[in-house]
PDB file of C-alpha atoms in Angstrom:
ATOM      1  CA  MET J 418      73.004 131.231  99.992  1.00 96.00           C
ATOM      2  CA  LYS J 419      72.765 133.161  96.738  1.00 98.00           C
ATOM      3  CA  LEU J 420      70.715 131.168  94.241  1.00 99.00           C
ATOM      4  CA  THR J 421      69.456 131.749  90.710  1.00 99.00           C
ATOM      5  CA  ILE J 422      66.520 129.965  89.103  1.00 99.00           C
ATOM      6  CA  ILE J 423      66.362 130.172  85.308  1.00 98.00           C
ATOM      7  CA  GLY J 424      62.758 129.773  84.227  1.00 97.00           C
ATOM      8  CA  THR J 425      59.687 131.066  86.066  1.00 96.00           C
ATOM      9  CA  GLY J 426      57.237 128.429  84.964  1.00 93.00           C
ATOM     10  CA  TYR J 427      55.517 126.095  87.378  1.00 93.00           C
ATOM     11  CA  VAL J 428      58.657 124.413  88.729  1.00 95.00           C
ATOM     12  CA  GLY J 429      60.934 127.434  88.608  1.00 97.00           C
ATOM     13  CA  LEU J 430      58.604 129.880  90.333  1.00 97.00           C
ATOM     14  CA  VAL J 431      57.601 127.494  93.114  1.00 97.00           C
ATOM     15  CA  THR J 432      61.211 126.424  93.679  1.00 98.00           C
ATOM     16  CA  GLY J 433      62.591 129.954  93.749  1.00 98.00           C
ATOM     17  CA  THR J 434      59.858 131.239  96.035  1.00 98.00           C
ATOM     18  CA  CYS J 435      60.234 128.402  98.529  1.00 98.00           C
ATOM     19  CA  PHE J 436      64.014 128.838  98.565  1.00 99.00           C
ATOM     20  CA  ALA J 437      63.481 132.511  99.426  1.00 98.00           C
ATOM     21  CA  GLU J 438      60.943 131.543 102.081  1.00 98.00           C
ATOM     22  CA  VAL J 439      63.607 129.590 104.010  1.00 98.00           C
ATOM     23  CA  GLY J 440      66.071 132.480 103.876  1.00 98.00           C
ATOM     24  CA  HIS J 441      68.082 132.148 100.663  1.00 98.00           C
ATOM     25  CA  GLN J 442      68.697 135.148  98.407  1.00 98.00           C
ATOM     26  CA  VAL J 443      67.019 134.220  95.125  1.00 98.00           C
ATOM     27  CA  ILE J 444      67.075 135.671  91.621  1.00 98.00           C
ATOM     28  CA  CYS J 445      64.530 134.269  89.159  1.00 98.00           C
ATOM     29  CA  VAL J 446      65.321 134.742  85.473  1.00 98.00           C
ATOM     30  CA  ASP J 447      62.829 134.749  82.604  1.00 96.00           C
ATOM     31  CA  ASN J 448      63.153 136.088  79.055  1.00 94.00           C
ATOM     32  CA  ASP J 449      59.576 137.438  79.093  1.00 94.00           C
ATOM     33  CA  ALA J 450      59.920 141.071  80.209  1.00 95.00           C
ATOM     34  CA  SER J 451      56.199 141.594  80.842  1.00 95.00           C
ATOM     35  CA  LYS J 452      56.073 138.451  82.977  1.00 94.00           C
ATOM     36  CA  VAL J 453      59.090 139.597  84.991  1.00 95.00           C
ATOM     37  CA  LYS J 454      57.485 143.002  85.585  1.00 94.00           C
ATOM     38  CA  LYS J 455      54.285 141.356  86.792  1.00 92.00           C
ATOM     39  CA  LEU J 456      56.161 138.972  89.089  1.00 94.00           C
ATOM     40  CA  GLN J 457      58.224 141.766  90.605  1.00 90.00           C
ATOM     41  CA  ALA J 458      54.938 143.499  91.439  1.00 89.00           C
ATOM     42  CA  GLY J 459      53.743 140.366  93.223  1.00 84.00           C
ATOM     43  CA  GLY J 460      51.462 138.977  90.519  1.00 87.00           C
ATOM     44  CA  ILE J 461      51.841 135.367  89.421  1.00 90.00           C
ATOM     45  CA  PRO J 462      50.883 133.703  86.099  1.00 88.00           C
ATOM     46  CA  ILE J 463      49.781 130.401  87.660  1.00 89.00           C
ATOM     47  CA  TYR J 464      47.501 129.352  90.488  1.00 90.00           C
ATOM     48  CA  GLU J 465      48.999 127.328  93.295  1.00 93.00           C
ATOM     49  CA  PRO J 466      47.603 127.514  96.849  1.00 94.00           C
ATOM     50  CA  GLY J 467      49.720 129.807  99.016  1.00 94.00           C
ATOM     51  CA  LEU J 468      52.147 130.772  96.249  1.00 95.00           C
ATOM     52  CA  GLU J 469      50.999 134.327  95.496  1.00 94.00           C
ATOM     53  CA  GLU J 470      51.151 135.357  99.144  1.00 95.00           C
ATOM     54  CA  MET J 471      54.600 133.798  99.476  1.00 96.00           C
ATOM     55  CA  VAL J 472      55.875 135.616  96.367  1.00 96.00           C
ATOM     56  CA  LYS J 473      54.640 138.988  97.638  1.00 95.00           C
ATOM     57  CA  LYS J 474      56.087 138.369 101.102  1.00 96.00           C
ATOM     58  CA  ASN J 475      59.572 137.480  99.847  1.00 96.00           C
ATOM     59  CA  VAL J 476      59.712 140.202  97.192  1.00 96.00           C
ATOM     60  CA  ALA J 477      58.847 142.731  99.913  1.00 95.00           C
ATOM     61  CA  ALA J 478      61.509 141.225 102.196  1.00 97.00           C
ATOM     62  CA  GLY J 479      64.145 141.563  99.466  1.00 96.00           C
ATOM     63  CA  ARG J 480      64.896 137.845  99.333  1.00 98.00           C
ATOM     64  CA  LEU J 481      63.247 137.277  95.945  1.00 97.00           C
ATOM     65  CA  ARG J 482      63.623 139.293  92.780  1.00 97.00           C
ATOM     66  CA  PHE J 483      63.102 138.828  89.063  1.00 97.00           C
ATOM     67  CA  THR J 484      65.135 139.758  85.988  1.00 97.00           C
ATOM     68  CA  THR J 485      65.419 139.050  82.274  1.00 97.00           C
ATOM     69  CA  SER J 486      69.211 138.841  82.471  1.00 97.00           C
ATOM     70  CA  THR J 487      70.775 135.384  82.696  1.00 97.00           C
ATOM     71  CA  ALA J 488      74.187 137.022  83.039  1.00 97.00           C
ATOM     72  CA  GLU J 489      73.019 138.938  86.116  1.00 97.00           C
ATOM     73  CA  GLY J 490      71.731 135.766  87.707  1.00 98.00           C
ATOM     74  CA  VAL J 491      74.923 133.835  86.992  1.00 98.00           C
ATOM     75  CA  GLU J 492      77.238 136.589  88.186  1.00 97.00           C
ATOM     76  CA  GLN J 493      75.412 137.137  91.479  1.00 97.00           C
ATOM     77  CA  SER J 494      74.808 133.534  92.547  1.00 97.00           C
ATOM     78  CA  ASP J 495      76.740 130.514  93.760  1.00 95.00           C
ATOM     79  CA  VAL J 496      74.266 127.920  92.502  1.00 98.00           C
ATOM     80  CA  ILE J 497      72.248 128.210  89.277  1.00 99.00           C
ATOM     81  CA  PHE J 498      69.145 126.053  88.804  1.00 99.00           C
ATOM     82  CA  ILE J 499      67.838 125.313  85.315  1.00 98.00           C
ATOM     83  CA  ALA J 500      64.035 125.017  85.403  1.00 98.00           C
ATOM     84  CA  VAL J 501      62.957 125.518  81.801  1.00 97.00           C
ATOM     85  CA  PRO J 502      60.352 123.520  79.840  1.00 94.00           C
ATOM     86  CA  THR J 503      61.224 120.166  78.269  1.00 95.00           C
ATOM     87  CA  PRO J 504      58.217 119.674  75.973  1.00 93.00           C
ATOM     88  CA  PRO J 505      57.477 116.393  74.199  1.00 92.00           C
ATOM     89  CA  GLN J 506      58.214 115.898  70.524  1.00 93.00           C
ATOM     90  CA  PRO J 507      55.744 114.082  68.222  1.00 92.00           C
ATOM     91  CA  ASP J 508      57.563 110.750  68.709  1.00 92.00           C
ATOM     92  CA  GLY J 509      57.492 111.037  72.511  1.00 90.00           C
ATOM     93  CA  ALA J 510      61.126 112.094  72.878  1.00 91.00           C
ATOM     94  CA  VAL J 511      61.962 115.187  74.930  1.00 94.00           C
ATOM     95  CA  ASP J 512      62.835 118.520  73.323  1.00 96.00           C
ATOM     96  CA  LEU J 513      66.008 119.692  75.065  1.00 97.00           C
ATOM     97  CA  SER J 514      66.492 122.871  73.028  1.00 97.00           C
ATOM     98  CA  PHE J 515      65.604 125.162  75.968  1.00 97.00           C
ATOM     99  CA  ILE J 516      68.097 123.316  78.184  1.00 98.00           C
ATOM    100  CA  GLU J 517      70.844 123.714  75.585  1.00 98.00           C
ATOM    101  CA  LYS J 518      70.076 127.417  75.070  1.00 98.00           C
ATOM    102  CA  VAL J 519      70.251 128.128  78.802  1.00 98.00           C
ATOM    103  CA  ALA J 520      73.449 126.089  79.180  1.00 98.00           C
ATOM    104  CA  ARG J 521      75.065 128.270  76.510  1.00 98.00           C
ATOM    105  CA  GLU J 522      73.895 131.464  78.229  1.00 98.00           C
ATOM    106  CA  ILE J 523      75.238 130.276  81.577  1.00 98.00           C
ATOM    107  CA  ALA J 524      78.567 129.344  79.992  1.00 98.00           C
ATOM    108  CA  SER J 525      78.927 132.755  78.358  1.00 97.00           C
ATOM    109  CA  ALA J 526      78.346 134.527  81.686  1.00 97.00           C
ATOM    110  CA  MET J 527      80.587 132.386  83.901  1.00 97.00           C
ATOM    111  CA  THR J 528      83.793 133.969  85.200  1.00 97.00           C
ATOM    112  CA  SER J 529      84.271 131.851  88.334  1.00 97.00           C
ATOM    113  CA  TYR J 530      83.338 128.432  89.718  1.00 98.00           C
ATOM    114  CA  LYS J 531      79.602 127.753  89.645  1.00 98.00           C
ATOM    115  CA  ILE J 532      77.300 124.857  90.429  1.00 99.00           C
ATOM    116  CA  VAL J 533      74.776 124.343  87.626  1.00 99.00           C
ATOM    117  CA  VAL J 534      71.763 122.318  88.729  1.00 99.00           C
ATOM    118  CA  ASP J 535      69.317 120.685  86.336  1.00 98.00           C
ATOM    119  CA  LYS J 536      65.857 120.897  87.920  1.00 97.00           C
ATOM    120  CA  SER J 537      63.925 120.200  84.728  1.00 95.00           C
ATOM    121  CA  THR J 538      62.719 116.681  83.968  1.00 94.00           C
ATOM    122  CA  VAL J 539      65.215 115.343  81.447  1.00 96.00           C
ATOM    123  CA  PRO J 540      66.298 112.022  79.917  1.00 95.00           C
ATOM    124  CA  VAL J 541      69.168 110.146  81.518  1.00 96.00           C
ATOM    125  CA  LYS J 542      72.598 111.393  80.372  1.00 96.00           C
ATOM    126  CA  THR J 543      71.350 114.962  79.828  1.00 97.00           C
ATOM    127  CA  GLY J 544      73.760 116.099  82.544  1.00 98.00           C
ATOM    128  CA  ASP J 545      76.661 114.979  80.371  1.00 97.00           C
ATOM    129  CA  GLN J 546      75.337 117.069  77.486  1.00 97.00           C
ATOM    130  CA  VAL J 547      74.891 120.125  79.708  1.00 98.00           C
ATOM    131  CA  ALA J 548      78.460 119.769  80.982  1.00 98.00           C
ATOM    132  CA  GLU J 549      79.825 119.428  77.440  1.00 98.00           C
ATOM    133  CA  THR J 550      77.896 122.500  76.287  1.00 98.00           C
ATOM    134  CA  ILE J 551      79.114 124.652  79.177  1.00 98.00           C
ATOM    135  CA  LYS J 552      82.694 123.504  78.664  1.00 97.00           C
ATOM    136  CA  ARG J 553      82.492 124.323  74.953  1.00 97.00           C
ATOM    137  CA  TYR J 554      80.965 127.797  75.318  1.00 97.00           C
ATOM    138  CA  CYS J 555      82.642 129.042  78.504  1.00 97.00           C
ATOM    139  CA  LYS J 556      85.285 131.459  77.234  1.00 94.00           C
ATOM    140  CA  ALA J 557      86.676 132.013  80.734  1.00 96.00           C
ATOM    141  CA  LYS J 558      87.459 128.268  80.994  1.00 94.00           C
ATOM    142  CA  VAL J 559      86.586 128.257  84.705  1.00 97.00           C
ATOM    143  CA  GLU J 560      85.733 125.165  86.714  1.00 97.00           C
ATOM    144  CA  PHE J 561      82.108 124.175  87.298  1.00 98.00           C
ATOM    145  CA  ASP J 562      79.973 121.256  88.386  1.00 98.00           C
ATOM    146  CA  VAL J 563      76.734 120.015  86.880  1.00 99.00           C
ATOM    147  CA  VAL J 564      74.227 118.518  89.328  1.00 99.00           C
ATOM    148  CA  SER J 565      70.938 116.693  88.765  1.00 99.00           C
ATOM    149  CA  ASN J 566      68.226 117.625  91.277  1.00 98.00           C
ATOM    150  CA  PRO J 567      64.823 116.452  89.983  1.00 97.00           C
ATOM    151  CA  GLU J 568      61.585 117.911  91.315  1.00 96.00           C
ATOM    152  CA  PHE J 569      58.688 115.863  92.679  1.00 95.00           C
ATOM    153  CA  LEU J 570      55.880 118.420  92.782  1.00 94.00           C
ATOM    154  CA  ARG J 571      52.150 117.788  92.453  1.00 92.00           C
ATOM    155  CA  GLU J 572      49.917 120.415  90.907  1.00 90.00           C
ATOM    156  CA  GLY J 573      47.781 121.929  93.636  1.00 91.00           C
ATOM    157  CA  PHE J 574      50.200 120.797  96.343  1.00 94.00           C
ATOM    158  CA  ALA J 575      53.482 122.147  94.968  1.00 96.00           C
ATOM    159  CA  VAL J 576      54.287 124.586  97.778  1.00 97.00           C
ATOM    160  CA  ASP J 577      53.650 121.966 100.445  1.00 97.00           C
ATOM    161  CA  ASP J 578      55.577 119.334  98.474  1.00 97.00           C
ATOM    162  CA  LEU J 579      58.617 121.590  98.217  1.00 97.00           C
ATOM    163  CA  MET J 580      58.472 122.818 101.798  1.00 97.00           C
ATOM    164  CA  HIS J 581      57.943 119.279 103.171  1.00 97.00           C
ATOM    165  CA  PRO J 582      59.576 116.863 100.695  1.00 97.00           C
ATOM    166  CA  ASP J 583      59.690 113.075 101.133  1.00 96.00           C
ATOM    167  CA  ARG J 584      63.269 113.103  99.905  1.00 98.00           C
ATOM    168  CA  ILE J 585      65.741 115.256  98.007  1.00 98.00           C
ATOM    169  CA  VAL J 586      67.720 113.647  95.196  1.00 99.00           C
ATOM    170  CA  VAL J 587      71.132 115.092  94.318  1.00 99.00           C
ATOM    171  CA  GLY J 588      73.132 113.597  91.457  1.00 99.00           C
ATOM    172  CA  VAL J 589      76.811 114.558  91.181  1.00 99.00           C
ATOM    173  CA  LYS J 590      80.005 113.581  89.380  1.00 97.00           C
ATOM    174  CA  SER J 591      82.329 114.820  92.110  1.00 97.00           C
ATOM    175  CA  GLN J 592      82.018 115.557  95.815  1.00 98.00           C
ATOM    176  CA  ARG J 593      82.805 119.257  95.388  1.00 98.00           C
ATOM    177  CA  PRO J 594      79.180 120.496  95.039  1.00 99.00           C
ATOM    178  CA  VAL J 595      77.703 118.182  97.690  1.00 99.00           C
ATOM    179  CA  ALA J 596      78.248 120.478 100.690  1.00 98.00           C
ATOM    180  CA  ALA J 597      76.656 123.430  98.876  1.00 98.00           C
ATOM    181  CA  MET J 598      73.640 121.368  97.822  1.00 99.00           C
ATOM    182  CA  LYS J 599      73.170 120.153 101.387  1.00 98.00           C
ATOM    183  CA  GLU J 600      73.318 123.766 102.565  1.00 98.00           C
ATOM    184  CA  VAL J 601      70.635 124.740 100.039  1.00 98.00           C
ATOM    185  CA  TYR J 602      68.284 122.041 101.314  1.00 98.00           C
ATOM    186  CA  GLU J 603      69.220 121.958 105.006  1.00 98.00           C
ATOM    187  CA  PRO J 604      66.231 124.157 106.023  1.00 98.00           C
ATOM    188  CA  PHE J 605      63.784 121.616 104.581  1.00 97.00           C
ATOM    189  CA  LYS J 606      64.842 118.878 107.033  1.00 95.00           C
ATOM    190  CA  ALA J 607      64.354 116.012 104.552  1.00 97.00           C
ATOM    191  CA  PRO J 608      66.487 112.958 103.711  1.00 98.00           C
ATOM    192  CA  ILE J 609      69.052 113.803 101.034  1.00 98.00           C
ATOM    193  CA  ILE J 610      70.021 111.057  98.596  1.00 98.00           C
ATOM    194  CA  VAL J 611      73.413 111.752  97.021  1.00 99.00           C
ATOM    195  CA  THR J 612      74.010 109.605  93.958  1.00 99.00           C
ATOM    196  CA  ASP J 613      75.471 109.818  90.458  1.00 98.00           C
ATOM    197  CA  ILE J 614      73.883 112.074  87.837  1.00 98.00           C
ATOM    198  CA  ASN J 615      72.541 109.284  85.617  1.00 98.00           C
ATOM    199  CA  SER J 616      70.790 107.611  88.553  1.00 98.00           C
ATOM    200  CA  ALA J 617      69.285 110.909  89.730  1.00 98.00           C
ATOM    201  CA  GLU J 618      67.893 111.632  86.272  1.00 98.00           C
ATOM    202  CA  LEU J 619      66.465 108.119  86.032  1.00 97.00           C
ATOM    203  CA  ILE J 620      64.862 108.309  89.495  1.00 98.00           C
ATOM    204  CA  LYS J 621      62.414 110.972  88.250  1.00 96.00           C
ATOM    205  CA  HIS J 622      61.203 109.024  85.216  1.00 96.00           C
ATOM    206  CA  ALA J 623      61.151 105.735  87.123  1.00 97.00           C
ATOM    207  CA  SER J 624      59.107 107.290  89.951  1.00 97.00           C
ATOM    208  CA  ASN J 625      56.476 108.895  87.737  1.00 96.00           C
ATOM    209  CA  SER J 626      56.188 105.792  85.570  1.00 97.00           C
ATOM    210  CA  PHE J 627      55.623 103.605  88.629  1.00 97.00           C
ATOM    211  CA  LEU J 628      52.898 105.913  89.934  1.00 97.00           C
ATOM    212  CA  ALA J 629      51.228 105.849  86.515  1.00 97.00           C
ATOM    213  CA  LEU J 630      51.464 102.057  86.615  1.00 98.00           C
ATOM    214  CA  LYS J 631      49.615 101.970  89.957  1.00 98.00           C
ATOM    215  CA  ILE J 632      46.844 104.132  88.525  1.00 98.00           C
ATOM    216  CA  SER J 633      46.425 101.959  85.429  1.00 98.00           C
ATOM    217  CA  TYR J 634      46.617  98.801  87.523  1.00 98.00           C
ATOM    218  CA  ILE J 635      43.736  99.764  89.798  1.00 98.00           C
ATOM    219  CA  ASN J 636      41.755 100.951  86.776  1.00 98.00           C
ATOM    220  CA  ALA J 637      42.236  97.523  85.200  1.00 98.00           C
ATOM    221  CA  ILE J 638      41.113  95.958  88.488  1.00 98.00           C
ATOM    222  CA  SER J 639      38.021  98.196  88.381  1.00 97.00           C
ATOM    223  CA  VAL J 640      36.984  96.544  85.116  1.00 96.00           C
ATOM    224  CA  ILE J 641      37.214  93.108  86.754  1.00 98.00           C
ATOM    225  CA  CYS J 642      35.287  94.398  89.774  1.00 98.00           C
ATOM    226  CA  GLU J 643      32.505  95.752  87.594  1.00 95.00           C
ATOM    227  CA  ALA J 644      32.223  92.450  85.741  1.00 96.00           C
ATOM    228  CA  THR J 645      32.086  90.399  88.956  1.00 98.00           C
ATOM    229  CA  GLY J 646      30.103  92.659  91.271  1.00 98.00           C
ATOM    230  CA  ALA J 647      33.076  93.370  93.513  1.00 98.00           C
ATOM    231  CA  ASN J 648      33.700  96.824  95.028  1.00 98.00           C
ATOM    232  CA  VAL J 649      36.905  98.351  93.673  1.00 98.00           C
ATOM    233  CA  ASN J 650      37.229 100.687  96.675  1.00 98.00           C
ATOM    234  CA  GLU J 651      37.113  97.754  99.072  1.00 98.00           C
ATOM    235  CA  VAL J 652      39.658  95.886  96.963  1.00 98.00           C
ATOM    236  CA  ALA J 653      41.939  98.951  96.925  1.00 98.00           C
ATOM    237  CA  ASN J 654      41.617  99.349 100.698  1.00 98.00           C
ATOM    238  CA  GLY J 655      42.496  95.706 101.233  1.00 98.00           C
ATOM    239  CA  MET J 656      45.499  95.972  98.941  1.00 98.00           C
ATOM    240  CA  GLY J 657      46.631  99.284 100.376  1.00 98.00           C
ATOM    241  CA  MET J 658      46.862  97.977 103.928  1.00 98.00           C
ATOM    242  CA  ASP J 659      49.780  95.851 102.770  1.00 98.00           C
ATOM    243  CA  ALA J 660      52.827  97.993 103.606  1.00 97.00           C
ATOM    244  CA  ARG J 661      54.578  96.656 100.511  1.00 97.00           C
ATOM    245  CA  ILE J 662      51.870  98.166  98.296  1.00 98.00           C
ATOM    246  CA  GLY J 663      50.457 101.239 100.074  1.00 97.00           C
ATOM    247  CA  ARG J 664      47.067 102.882  99.530  1.00 97.00           C
ATOM    248  CA  ARG J 665      48.135 105.998  97.643  1.00 95.00           C
ATOM    249  CA  PHE J 666      47.464 106.083  93.875  1.00 96.00           C
ATOM    250  CA  LEU J 667      45.039 103.156  94.165  1.00 97.00           C
ATOM    251  CA  ASP J 668      41.867 105.132  93.467  1.00 96.00           C
ATOM    252  CA  ALA J 669      39.999 103.989  90.362  1.00 95.00           C
ATOM    253  CA  SER J 670      39.427 106.965  88.090  1.00 94.00           C
ATOM    254  CA  LEU J 671      39.313 108.208  84.516  1.00 93.00           C
ATOM    255  CA  GLY J 672      43.060 107.671  84.394  1.00 94.00           C
ATOM    256  CA  PHE J 673      46.031 109.975  84.620  1.00 94.00           C
ATOM    257  CA  GLY J 674      46.495 113.195  82.690  1.00 90.00           C
ATOM    258  CA  GLY J 675      47.998 116.606  83.281  1.00 84.00           C
ATOM    259  CA  SER J 676      51.364 117.932  82.236  1.00 82.00           C
ATOM    260  CA  CYS J 677      53.643 115.297  83.792  1.00 88.00           C
ATOM    261  CA  PHE J 678      52.612 111.645  83.742  1.00 93.00           C
ATOM    262  CA  PRO J 679      51.678 111.291  80.032  1.00 94.00           C
ATOM    263  CA  LYS J 680      54.770 113.209  78.919  1.00 94.00           C
ATOM    264  CA  ASP J 681      57.160 111.456  81.297  1.00 95.00           C
ATOM    265  CA  LEU J 682      55.766 108.023  80.458  1.00 95.00           C
ATOM    266  CA  SER J 683      56.191 108.593  76.712  1.00 96.00           C
ATOM    267  CA  ALA J 684      59.689 109.936  77.295  1.00 95.00           C
ATOM    268  CA  PHE J 685      60.674 106.912  79.393  1.00 96.00           C
ATOM    269  CA  VAL J 686      59.387 104.530  76.708  1.00 97.00           C
ATOM    270  CA  LYS J 687      61.491 106.436  74.154  1.00 96.00           C
ATOM    271  CA  ILE J 688      64.558 106.436  76.414  1.00 96.00           C
ATOM    272  CA  SER J 689      64.191 102.675  76.838  1.00 96.00           C
ATOM    273  CA  GLU J 690      63.965 102.160  73.080  1.00 96.00           C
ATOM    274  CA  GLN J 691      67.113 104.217  72.572  1.00 94.00           C
ATOM    275  CA  VAL J 692      69.076 101.887  74.859  1.00 95.00           C
ATOM    276  CA  GLY J 693      67.663  98.794  73.174  1.00 97.00           C
ATOM    277  CA  TYR J 694      64.845  97.812  75.549  1.00 98.00           C
ATOM    278  CA  ASP J 695      61.204  97.488  74.541  1.00 97.00           C
ATOM    279  CA  PHE J 696      59.382  98.604  77.704  1.00 98.00           C
ATOM    280  CA  GLY J 697      56.182  96.709  76.958  1.00 98.00           C
ATOM    281  CA  LEU J 698      54.894  97.127  80.514  1.00 98.00           C
ATOM    282  CA  LEU J 699      54.773 100.917  80.206  1.00 97.00           C
ATOM    283  CA  LYS J 700      53.151 100.686  76.780  1.00 97.00           C
ATOM    284  CA  GLU J 701      50.412  98.593  78.372  1.00 98.00           C
ATOM    285  CA  VAL J 702      50.031 101.253  81.085  1.00 98.00           C
ATOM    286  CA  GLN J 703      49.454 103.824  78.331  1.00 97.00           C
ATOM    287  CA  LYS J 704      46.965 101.522  76.602  1.00 97.00           C
ATOM    288  CA  ILE J 705      44.958 100.913  79.794  1.00 97.00           C
ATOM    289  CA  ASN J 706      44.885 104.652  80.463  1.00 96.00           C
ATOM    290  CA  ALA J 707      43.487 105.398  77.007  1.00 94.00           C
ATOM    291  CA  GLU J 708      40.931 102.582  77.256  1.00 94.00           C
ATOM    292  CA  GLN J 709      39.704 103.836  80.638  1.00 93.00           C
ATOM    293  CA  MET J 710      38.618 107.142  79.128  1.00 88.00           C
ATOM    294  CA  ASN J 711      36.993 105.341  76.201  1.00 90.00           C
ATOM    295  CA  ARG J 712      35.018 103.188  78.639  1.00 90.00           C
ATOM    296  CA  PHE J 713      33.812 106.295  80.440  1.00 87.00           C
ATOM    297  CA  VAL J 714      32.694 107.925  77.190  1.00 85.00           C
ATOM    298  CA  LYS J 715      30.845 104.730  76.227  1.00 86.00           C
ATOM    299  CA  LYS J 716      29.100 104.602  79.618  1.00 84.00           C
ATOM    300  CA  ILE J 717      27.855 108.173  79.567  1.00 84.00           C
ATOM    301  CA  SER J 718      26.829 107.793  75.917  1.00 83.00           C
ATOM    302  CA  GLU J 719      24.694 104.790  76.827  1.00 81.00           C
ATOM    303  CA  THR J 720      23.227 106.612  79.833  1.00 82.00           C
ATOM    304  CA  LEU J 721      22.584 110.035  78.321  1.00 81.00           C
ATOM    305  CA  TRP J 722      22.005 108.918  74.717  1.00 73.00           C
ATOM    306  CA  VAL J 723      22.979 112.247  73.167  1.00 77.00           C
ATOM    307  CA  LEU J 724      26.067 114.057  74.464  1.00 74.00           C
ATOM    308  CA  LYS J 725      25.904 117.116  72.218  1.00 77.00           C
ATOM    309  CA  ASP J 726      25.461 120.369  74.195  1.00 76.00           C
ATOM    310  CA  LYS J 727      25.516 118.532  77.534  1.00 76.00           C
ATOM    311  CA  THR J 728      27.833 119.643  80.353  1.00 77.00           C
ATOM    312  CA  ILE J 729      29.321 116.814  82.409  1.00 74.00           C
ATOM    313  CA  GLY J 730      31.207 117.485  85.622  1.00 67.00           C
TER     314      GLY J 730
END
């Protein structure tokens, strides 16, 4: 199939490259001309195991190319994926300005039916806003479908996660885009969950929040273990052998960080507040996560006395 990915950040570049790897014709769009030039030459701005080699291979094979033109990508593809940043605002809400800008650009370039897929992590009901924006700014007044297709990639394992996914979530309002979405993902041989757009959008935030909860839970257990002389690893192993719980994400640590969990957790708390629910459980997860780092700092301060000019790793 002919696919366009708008945004060549972490999600966009990995997604576009893996789509090309399984045989699709892929155009990746970015408004940074120097970045596009570098990518077309096979250089990548991020490190992800196996990605650079895969980019070079598919550029050379003619299945993957890069451009600064959204219009070119829209005109030459059947399915357009939006994979632009959704950074947090100071209050924890998500900044959707990049999504809106891209939706307008897609609308302006559309002259025939297109499937517009939201790959970025967005609050529930964003799909409705994208559809309204495209409808408002599409001068050709052609038909289109908006689809939610959240990503579930881990940094350091993104290529493997996309090539061998646990599941693929597709949120739609009508059945018209379903066959095309199944064709896009057929080479990956993974279960495809077809649901409504709101549910698909919520699945991403609910999944990441639950994983963060597991991390904070075992970190809270580690405090009890330390106070009682129990071994947190043994406790985690015993818990994890229960199929209802599972062992993954039950490793006591400094807590969660990175670009996804903190942002997604704050966003989900904000989303919950906006619909009238005080998600106290997730607020406690955030609190435990912050306290875990403070405990670590206290421990090393007591052990090393003076931390200034010391390197800890």
